[in-house]
PDB file of C-alpha atoms in Angstrom:
ATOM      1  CA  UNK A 795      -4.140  70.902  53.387  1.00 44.00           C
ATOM      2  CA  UNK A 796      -2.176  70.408  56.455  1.00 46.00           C
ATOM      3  CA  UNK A 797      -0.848  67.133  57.910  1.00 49.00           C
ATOM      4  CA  UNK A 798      -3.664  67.146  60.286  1.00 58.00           C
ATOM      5  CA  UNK A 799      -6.219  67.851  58.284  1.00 50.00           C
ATOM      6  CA  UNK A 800      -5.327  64.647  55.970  1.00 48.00           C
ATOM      7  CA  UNK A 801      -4.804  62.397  58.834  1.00 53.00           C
ATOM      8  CA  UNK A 802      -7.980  63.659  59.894  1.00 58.00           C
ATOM      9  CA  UNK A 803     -10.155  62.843  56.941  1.00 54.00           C
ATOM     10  CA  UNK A 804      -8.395  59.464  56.177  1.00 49.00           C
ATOM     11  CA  UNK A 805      -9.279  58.394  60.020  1.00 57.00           C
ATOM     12  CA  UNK A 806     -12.734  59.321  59.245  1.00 56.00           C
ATOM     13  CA  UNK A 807     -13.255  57.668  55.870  1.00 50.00           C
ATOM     14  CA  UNK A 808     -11.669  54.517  58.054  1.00 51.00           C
ATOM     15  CA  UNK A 809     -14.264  54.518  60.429  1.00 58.00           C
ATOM     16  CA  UNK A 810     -17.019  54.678  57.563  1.00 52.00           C
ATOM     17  CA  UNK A 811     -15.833  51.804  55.994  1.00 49.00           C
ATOM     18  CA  UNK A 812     -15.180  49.926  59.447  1.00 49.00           C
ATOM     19  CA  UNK A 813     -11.626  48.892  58.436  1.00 44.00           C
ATOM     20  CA  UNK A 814     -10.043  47.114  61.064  1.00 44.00           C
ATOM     21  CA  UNK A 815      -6.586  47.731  59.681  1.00 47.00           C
ATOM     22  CA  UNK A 816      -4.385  50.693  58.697  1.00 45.00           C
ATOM     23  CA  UNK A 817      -3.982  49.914  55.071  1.00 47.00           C
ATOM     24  CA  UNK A 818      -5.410  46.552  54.291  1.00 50.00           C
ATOM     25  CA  UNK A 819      -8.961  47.765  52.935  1.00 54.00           C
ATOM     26  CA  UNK A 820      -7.363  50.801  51.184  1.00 49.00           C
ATOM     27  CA  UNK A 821      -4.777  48.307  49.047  1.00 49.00           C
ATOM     28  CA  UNK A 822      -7.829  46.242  48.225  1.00 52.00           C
ATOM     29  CA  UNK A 823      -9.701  49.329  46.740  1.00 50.00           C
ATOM     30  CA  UNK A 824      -6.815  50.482  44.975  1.00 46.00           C
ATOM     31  CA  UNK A 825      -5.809  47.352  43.367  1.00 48.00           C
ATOM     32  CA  UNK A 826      -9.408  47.634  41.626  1.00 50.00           C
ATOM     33  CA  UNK A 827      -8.832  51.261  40.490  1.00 46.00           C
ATOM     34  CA  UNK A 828      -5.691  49.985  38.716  1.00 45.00           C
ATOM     35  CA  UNK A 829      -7.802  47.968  36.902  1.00 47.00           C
ATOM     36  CA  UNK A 830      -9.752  50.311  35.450  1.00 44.00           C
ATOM     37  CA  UNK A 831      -7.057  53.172  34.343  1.00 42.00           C
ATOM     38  CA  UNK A 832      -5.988  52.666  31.238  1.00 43.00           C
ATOM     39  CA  UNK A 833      -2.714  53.484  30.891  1.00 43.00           C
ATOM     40  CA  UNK A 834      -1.722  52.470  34.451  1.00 45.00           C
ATOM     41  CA  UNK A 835      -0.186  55.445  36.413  1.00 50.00           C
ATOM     42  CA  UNK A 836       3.365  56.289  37.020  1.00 49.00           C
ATOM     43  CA  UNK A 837       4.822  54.180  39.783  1.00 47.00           C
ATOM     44  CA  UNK A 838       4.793  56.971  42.238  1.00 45.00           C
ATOM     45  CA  UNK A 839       1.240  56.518  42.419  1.00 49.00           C
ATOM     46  CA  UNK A 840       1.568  53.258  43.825  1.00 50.00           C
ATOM     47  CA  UNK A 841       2.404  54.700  47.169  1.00 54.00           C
ATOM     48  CA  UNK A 842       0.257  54.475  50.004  1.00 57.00           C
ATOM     49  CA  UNK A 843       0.855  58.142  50.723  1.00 55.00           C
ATOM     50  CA  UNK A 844      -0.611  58.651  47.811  1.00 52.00           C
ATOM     51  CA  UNK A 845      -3.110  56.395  47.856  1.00 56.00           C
ATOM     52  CA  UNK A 846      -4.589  58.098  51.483  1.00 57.00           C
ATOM     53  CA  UNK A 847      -4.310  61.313  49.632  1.00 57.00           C
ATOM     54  CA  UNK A 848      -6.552  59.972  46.573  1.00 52.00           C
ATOM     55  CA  UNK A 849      -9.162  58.578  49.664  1.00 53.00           C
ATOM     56  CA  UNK A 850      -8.837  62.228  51.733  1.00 48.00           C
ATOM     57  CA  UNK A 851      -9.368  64.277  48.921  1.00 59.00           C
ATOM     58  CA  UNK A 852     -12.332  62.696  47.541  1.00 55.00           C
ATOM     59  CA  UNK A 853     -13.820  62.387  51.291  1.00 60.00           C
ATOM     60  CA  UNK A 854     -13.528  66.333  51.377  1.00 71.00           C
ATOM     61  CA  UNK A 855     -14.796  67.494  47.955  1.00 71.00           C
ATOM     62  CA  UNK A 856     -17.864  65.097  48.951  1.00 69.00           C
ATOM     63  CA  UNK A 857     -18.796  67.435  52.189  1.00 78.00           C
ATOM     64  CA  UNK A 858     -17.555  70.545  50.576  1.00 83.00           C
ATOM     65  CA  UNK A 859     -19.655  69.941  47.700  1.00 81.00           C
ATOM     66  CA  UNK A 860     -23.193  68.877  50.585  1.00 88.00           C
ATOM     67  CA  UNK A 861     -21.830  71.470  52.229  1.00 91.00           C
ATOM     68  CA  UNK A 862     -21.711  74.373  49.272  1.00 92.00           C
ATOM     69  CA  UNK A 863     -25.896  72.441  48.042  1.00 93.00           C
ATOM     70  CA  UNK A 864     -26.863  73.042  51.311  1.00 93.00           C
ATOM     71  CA  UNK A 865     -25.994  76.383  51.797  1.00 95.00           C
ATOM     72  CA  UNK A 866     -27.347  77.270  48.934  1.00 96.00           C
ATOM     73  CA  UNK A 867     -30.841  75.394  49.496  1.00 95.00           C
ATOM     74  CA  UNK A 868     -31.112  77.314  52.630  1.00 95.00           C
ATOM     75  CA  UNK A 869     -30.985  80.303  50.780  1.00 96.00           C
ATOM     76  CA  UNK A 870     -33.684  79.645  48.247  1.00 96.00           C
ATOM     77  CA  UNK A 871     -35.678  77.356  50.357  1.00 95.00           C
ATOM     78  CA  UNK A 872     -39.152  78.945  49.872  1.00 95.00           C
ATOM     79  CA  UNK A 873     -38.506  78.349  46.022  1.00 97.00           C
ATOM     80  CA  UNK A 874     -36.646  74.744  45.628  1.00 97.00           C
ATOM     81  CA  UNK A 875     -36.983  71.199  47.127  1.00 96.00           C
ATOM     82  CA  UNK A 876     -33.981  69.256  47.853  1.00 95.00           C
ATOM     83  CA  UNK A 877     -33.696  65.526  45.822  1.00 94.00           C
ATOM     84  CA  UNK A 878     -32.367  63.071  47.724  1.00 75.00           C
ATOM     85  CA  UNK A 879     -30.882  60.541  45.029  1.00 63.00           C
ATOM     86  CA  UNK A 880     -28.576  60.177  42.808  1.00 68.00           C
ATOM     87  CA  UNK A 881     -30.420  62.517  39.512  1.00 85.00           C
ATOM     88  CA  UNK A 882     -31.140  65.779  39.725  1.00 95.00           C
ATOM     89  CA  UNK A 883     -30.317  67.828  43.008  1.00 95.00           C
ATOM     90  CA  UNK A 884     -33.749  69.965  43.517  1.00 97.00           C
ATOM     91  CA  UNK A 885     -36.833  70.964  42.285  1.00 97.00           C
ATOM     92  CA  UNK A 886     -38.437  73.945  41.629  1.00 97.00           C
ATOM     93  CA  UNK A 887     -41.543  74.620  43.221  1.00 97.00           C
ATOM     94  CA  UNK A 888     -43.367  77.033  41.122  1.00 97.00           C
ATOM     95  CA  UNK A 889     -42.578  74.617  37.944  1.00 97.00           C
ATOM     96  CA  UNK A 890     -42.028  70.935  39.115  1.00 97.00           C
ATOM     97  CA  UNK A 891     -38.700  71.381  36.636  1.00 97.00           C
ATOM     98  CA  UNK A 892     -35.098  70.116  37.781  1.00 97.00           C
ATOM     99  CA  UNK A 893     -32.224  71.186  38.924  1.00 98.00           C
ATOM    100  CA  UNK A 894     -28.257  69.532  38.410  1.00 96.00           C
ATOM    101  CA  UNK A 895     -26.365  71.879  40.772  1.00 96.00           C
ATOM    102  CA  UNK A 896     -22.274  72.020  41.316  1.00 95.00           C
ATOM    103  CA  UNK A 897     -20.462  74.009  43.525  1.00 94.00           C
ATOM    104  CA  UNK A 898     -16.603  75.036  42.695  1.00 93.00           C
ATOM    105  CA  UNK A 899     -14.872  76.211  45.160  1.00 91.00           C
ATOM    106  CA  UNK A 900     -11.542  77.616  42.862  1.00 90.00           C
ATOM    107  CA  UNK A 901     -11.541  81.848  43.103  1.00 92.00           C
ATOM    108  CA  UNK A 902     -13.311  82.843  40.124  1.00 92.00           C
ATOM    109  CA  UNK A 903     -11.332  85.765  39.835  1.00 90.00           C
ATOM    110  CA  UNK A 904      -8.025  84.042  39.465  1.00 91.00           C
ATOM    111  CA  UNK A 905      -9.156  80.504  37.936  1.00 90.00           C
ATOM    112  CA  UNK A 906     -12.608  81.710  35.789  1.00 90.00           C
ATOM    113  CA  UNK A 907     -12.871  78.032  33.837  1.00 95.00           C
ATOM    114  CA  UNK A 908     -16.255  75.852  34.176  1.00 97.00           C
ATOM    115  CA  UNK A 909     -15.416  72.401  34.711  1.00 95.00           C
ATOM    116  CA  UNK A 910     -17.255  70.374  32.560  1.00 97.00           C
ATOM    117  CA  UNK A 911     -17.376  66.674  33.426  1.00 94.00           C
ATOM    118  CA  UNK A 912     -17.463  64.836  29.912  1.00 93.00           C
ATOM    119  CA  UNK A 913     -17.346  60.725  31.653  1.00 90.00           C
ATOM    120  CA  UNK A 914     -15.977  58.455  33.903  1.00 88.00           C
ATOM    121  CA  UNK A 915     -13.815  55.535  33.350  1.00 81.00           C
ATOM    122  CA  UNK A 916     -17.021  53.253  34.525  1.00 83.00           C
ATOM    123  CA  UNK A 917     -17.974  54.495  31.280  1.00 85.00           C
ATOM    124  CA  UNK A 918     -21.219  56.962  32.984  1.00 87.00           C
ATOM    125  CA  UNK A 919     -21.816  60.544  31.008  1.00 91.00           C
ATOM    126  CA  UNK A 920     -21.225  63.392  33.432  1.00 93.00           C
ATOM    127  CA  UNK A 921     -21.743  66.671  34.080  1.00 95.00           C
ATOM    128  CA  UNK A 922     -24.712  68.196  31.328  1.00 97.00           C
ATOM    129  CA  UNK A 923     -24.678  65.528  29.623  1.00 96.00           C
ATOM    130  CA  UNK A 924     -26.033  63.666  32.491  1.00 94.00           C
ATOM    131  CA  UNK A 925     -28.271  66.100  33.575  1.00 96.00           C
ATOM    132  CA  UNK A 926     -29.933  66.141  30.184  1.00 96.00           C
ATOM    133  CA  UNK A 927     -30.329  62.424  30.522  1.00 95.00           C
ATOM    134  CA  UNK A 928     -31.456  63.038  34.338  1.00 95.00           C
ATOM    135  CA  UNK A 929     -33.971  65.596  32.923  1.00 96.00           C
ATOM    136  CA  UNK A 930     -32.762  68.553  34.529  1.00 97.00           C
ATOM    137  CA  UNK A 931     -34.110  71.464  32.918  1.00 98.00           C
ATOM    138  CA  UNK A 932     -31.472  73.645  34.345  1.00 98.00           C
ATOM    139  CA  UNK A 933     -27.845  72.945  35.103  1.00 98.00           C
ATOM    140  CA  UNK A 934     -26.064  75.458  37.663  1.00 98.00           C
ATOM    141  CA  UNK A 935     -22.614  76.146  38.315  1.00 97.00           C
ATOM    142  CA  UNK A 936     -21.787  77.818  40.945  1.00 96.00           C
ATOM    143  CA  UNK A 937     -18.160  79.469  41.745  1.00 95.00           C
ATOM    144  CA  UNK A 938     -18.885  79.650  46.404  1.00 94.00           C
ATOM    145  CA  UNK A 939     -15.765  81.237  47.440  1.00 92.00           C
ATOM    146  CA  UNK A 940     -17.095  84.661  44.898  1.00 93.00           C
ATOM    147  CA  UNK A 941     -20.647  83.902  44.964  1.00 94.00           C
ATOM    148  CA  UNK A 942     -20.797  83.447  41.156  1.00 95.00           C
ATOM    149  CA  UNK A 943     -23.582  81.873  39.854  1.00 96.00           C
ATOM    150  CA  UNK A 944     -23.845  80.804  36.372  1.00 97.00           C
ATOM    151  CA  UNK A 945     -27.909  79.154  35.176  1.00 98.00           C
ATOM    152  CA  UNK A 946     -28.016  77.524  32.444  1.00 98.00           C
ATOM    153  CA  UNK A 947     -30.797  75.987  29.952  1.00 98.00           C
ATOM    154  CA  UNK A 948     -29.091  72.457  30.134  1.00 98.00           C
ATOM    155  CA  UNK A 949     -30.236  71.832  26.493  1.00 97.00           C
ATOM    156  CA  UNK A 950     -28.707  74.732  25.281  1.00 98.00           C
ATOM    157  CA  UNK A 951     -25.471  74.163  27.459  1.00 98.00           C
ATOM    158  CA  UNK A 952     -24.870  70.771  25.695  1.00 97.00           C
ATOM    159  CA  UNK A 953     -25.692  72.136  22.289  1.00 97.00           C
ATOM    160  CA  UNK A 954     -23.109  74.797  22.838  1.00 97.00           C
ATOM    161  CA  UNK A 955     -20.515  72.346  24.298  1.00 97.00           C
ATOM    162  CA  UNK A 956     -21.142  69.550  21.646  1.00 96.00           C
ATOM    163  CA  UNK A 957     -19.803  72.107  19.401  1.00 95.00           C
ATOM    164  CA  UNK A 958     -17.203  73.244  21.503  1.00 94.00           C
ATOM    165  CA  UNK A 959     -15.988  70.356  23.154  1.00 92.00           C
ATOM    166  CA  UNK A 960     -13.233  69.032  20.591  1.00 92.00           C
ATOM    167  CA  UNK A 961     -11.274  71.798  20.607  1.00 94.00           C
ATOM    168  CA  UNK A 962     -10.493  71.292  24.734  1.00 94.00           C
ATOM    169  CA  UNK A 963      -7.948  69.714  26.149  1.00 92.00           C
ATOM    170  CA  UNK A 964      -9.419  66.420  28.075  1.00 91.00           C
ATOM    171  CA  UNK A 965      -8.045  66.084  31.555  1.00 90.00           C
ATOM    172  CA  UNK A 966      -7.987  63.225  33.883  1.00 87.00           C
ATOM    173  CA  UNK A 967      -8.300  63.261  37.405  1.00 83.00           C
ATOM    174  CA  UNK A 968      -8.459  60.095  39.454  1.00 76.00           C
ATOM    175  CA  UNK A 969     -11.140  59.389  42.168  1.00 72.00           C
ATOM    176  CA  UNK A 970     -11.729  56.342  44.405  1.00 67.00           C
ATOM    177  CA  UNK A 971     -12.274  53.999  42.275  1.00 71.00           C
ATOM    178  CA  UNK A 972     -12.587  55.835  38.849  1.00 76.00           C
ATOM    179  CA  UNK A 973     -11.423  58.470  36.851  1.00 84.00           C
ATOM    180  CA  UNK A 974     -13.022  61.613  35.702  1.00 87.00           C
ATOM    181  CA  UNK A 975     -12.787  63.310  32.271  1.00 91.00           C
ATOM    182  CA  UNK A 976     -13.081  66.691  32.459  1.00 93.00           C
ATOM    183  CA  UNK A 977     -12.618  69.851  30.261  1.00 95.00           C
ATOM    184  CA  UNK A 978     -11.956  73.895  31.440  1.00 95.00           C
ATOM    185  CA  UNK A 979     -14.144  76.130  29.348  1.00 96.00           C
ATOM    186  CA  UNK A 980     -13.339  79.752  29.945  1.00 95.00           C
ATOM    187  CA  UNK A 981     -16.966  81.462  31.320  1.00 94.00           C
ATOM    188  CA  UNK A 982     -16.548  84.027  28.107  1.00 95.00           C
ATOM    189  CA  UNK A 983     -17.939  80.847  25.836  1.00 95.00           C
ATOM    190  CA  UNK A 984     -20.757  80.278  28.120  1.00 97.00           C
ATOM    191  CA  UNK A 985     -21.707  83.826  29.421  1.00 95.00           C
ATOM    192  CA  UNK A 986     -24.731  84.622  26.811  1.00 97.00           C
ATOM    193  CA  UNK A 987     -26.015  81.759  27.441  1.00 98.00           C
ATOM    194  CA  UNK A 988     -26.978  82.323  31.806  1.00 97.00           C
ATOM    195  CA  UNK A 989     -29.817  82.503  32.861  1.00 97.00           C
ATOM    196  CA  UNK A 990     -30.893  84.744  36.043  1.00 96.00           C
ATOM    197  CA  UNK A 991     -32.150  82.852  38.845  1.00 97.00           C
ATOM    198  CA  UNK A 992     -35.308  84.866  39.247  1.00 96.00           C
ATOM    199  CA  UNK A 993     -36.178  84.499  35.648  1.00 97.00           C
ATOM    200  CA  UNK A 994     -36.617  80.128  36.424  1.00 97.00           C
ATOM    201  CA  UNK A 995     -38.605  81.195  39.944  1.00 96.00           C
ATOM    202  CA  UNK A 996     -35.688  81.183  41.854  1.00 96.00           C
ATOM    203  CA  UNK A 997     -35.019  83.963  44.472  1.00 93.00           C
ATOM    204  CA  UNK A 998     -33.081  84.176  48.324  1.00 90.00           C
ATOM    205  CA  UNK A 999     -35.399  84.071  51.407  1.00 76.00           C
ATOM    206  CA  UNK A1000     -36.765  87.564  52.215  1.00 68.00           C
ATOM    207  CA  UNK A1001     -36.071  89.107  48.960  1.00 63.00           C
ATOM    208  CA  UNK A1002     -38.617  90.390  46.185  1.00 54.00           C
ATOM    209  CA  UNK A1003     -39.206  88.790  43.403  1.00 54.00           C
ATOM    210  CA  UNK A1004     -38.349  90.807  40.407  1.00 49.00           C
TER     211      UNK A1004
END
């Protein structure tokens, strides 16, 4: 990301949160994060370069990831219905069943893992897990800069990775004002279990259904 890009998105995070000062509000946030990372980070991360970094970087996944469930509601908007809140992401029409959706925007040809989100630090489930508690009947993954889609049966996803899960490394990766757990599955482990999206109603605008 250049320079300008960061400045960019730190400016506009600012505004959001009507901060009157360049790094009053930001110190106040972090100083709560530290609270809730156990261990405490290395003292490098205790700079407030680093601190605008862990604010611009979370302010663009957020629009990359509306951007990426946008994109691909406009695609399949004669078949799904956008959720506004914070459970499942749509609906599909023909069914009334739900959809968890997450976009990745890694090249699947050079970096083919599924993230899984295991938890947060808050102590929240994430990722399938949390889907199956939302009731999502399907949980899709979905690599945007290839255009890889990967359906899954969201029962049958956390069967396989409640199996699977132990043998993962668990990564970290810190947020504004939490950390994520996360594992990298290689797509091999998962692959028999996709579904195609026209087999759960699901097709793009002005193509036939199969």
């Amino acid at each position: 990301m250049s320079s300008d890009k960061f400045d960019e998105l730190v400016a506009k995070w600012k505004k959001r949160q009507n901060e009157s000062t360049e790094n009053a509000d930001i110190d106040a946030k972090w100083s709560k994060l530290q609270e809730k990372i156990n261990p405490k980070p290395p003292e490098v991360l205790e700079t407030a370069e680093y601190k605008r970094r862990i604010t611009a970087n979370f302010v663009e996944d957020l629009a990359r990831g509306k951007k990426a469930e946008q994109s691909f509601y406009e695609r399949h908007a004669n078949c799904i219905t956008p959720l506004n809140g914070k459970g499942a992401d749509f609906e599909i029409n023909k069914t009334g069943e739900l959809i968890e959706y997450k976009a990745d925007y890694y090249d699947f040809e050079i970096y083919p893992n599924i993230i899984i989100e295991i938890g947060s630090s808050t102590g929240t489930v994430g990722g399938p897990w949390k889907a199956a508690r939302d009731e999502c009947a399907y949980f899709i993954y979905h690599f945007v800069t290839n255009d890889v889609i990967f359906c899954f049966n969201t029962k049958q996803l956390v069967k396989r990775l409640d199996k699977v899960k132990d043998s993962f490394k668990i990564n970290s990766r810190l947020n504004r004002g939490y950390t994520t757990q996360y594992i990298k599955v290689p797509y091999q482990q998962l692959e028999d279990l996709n579904i195609e999206l026209n087999e759960i109603h699901i097709h793009e605008k002005g193509k036939k259904k199969k």
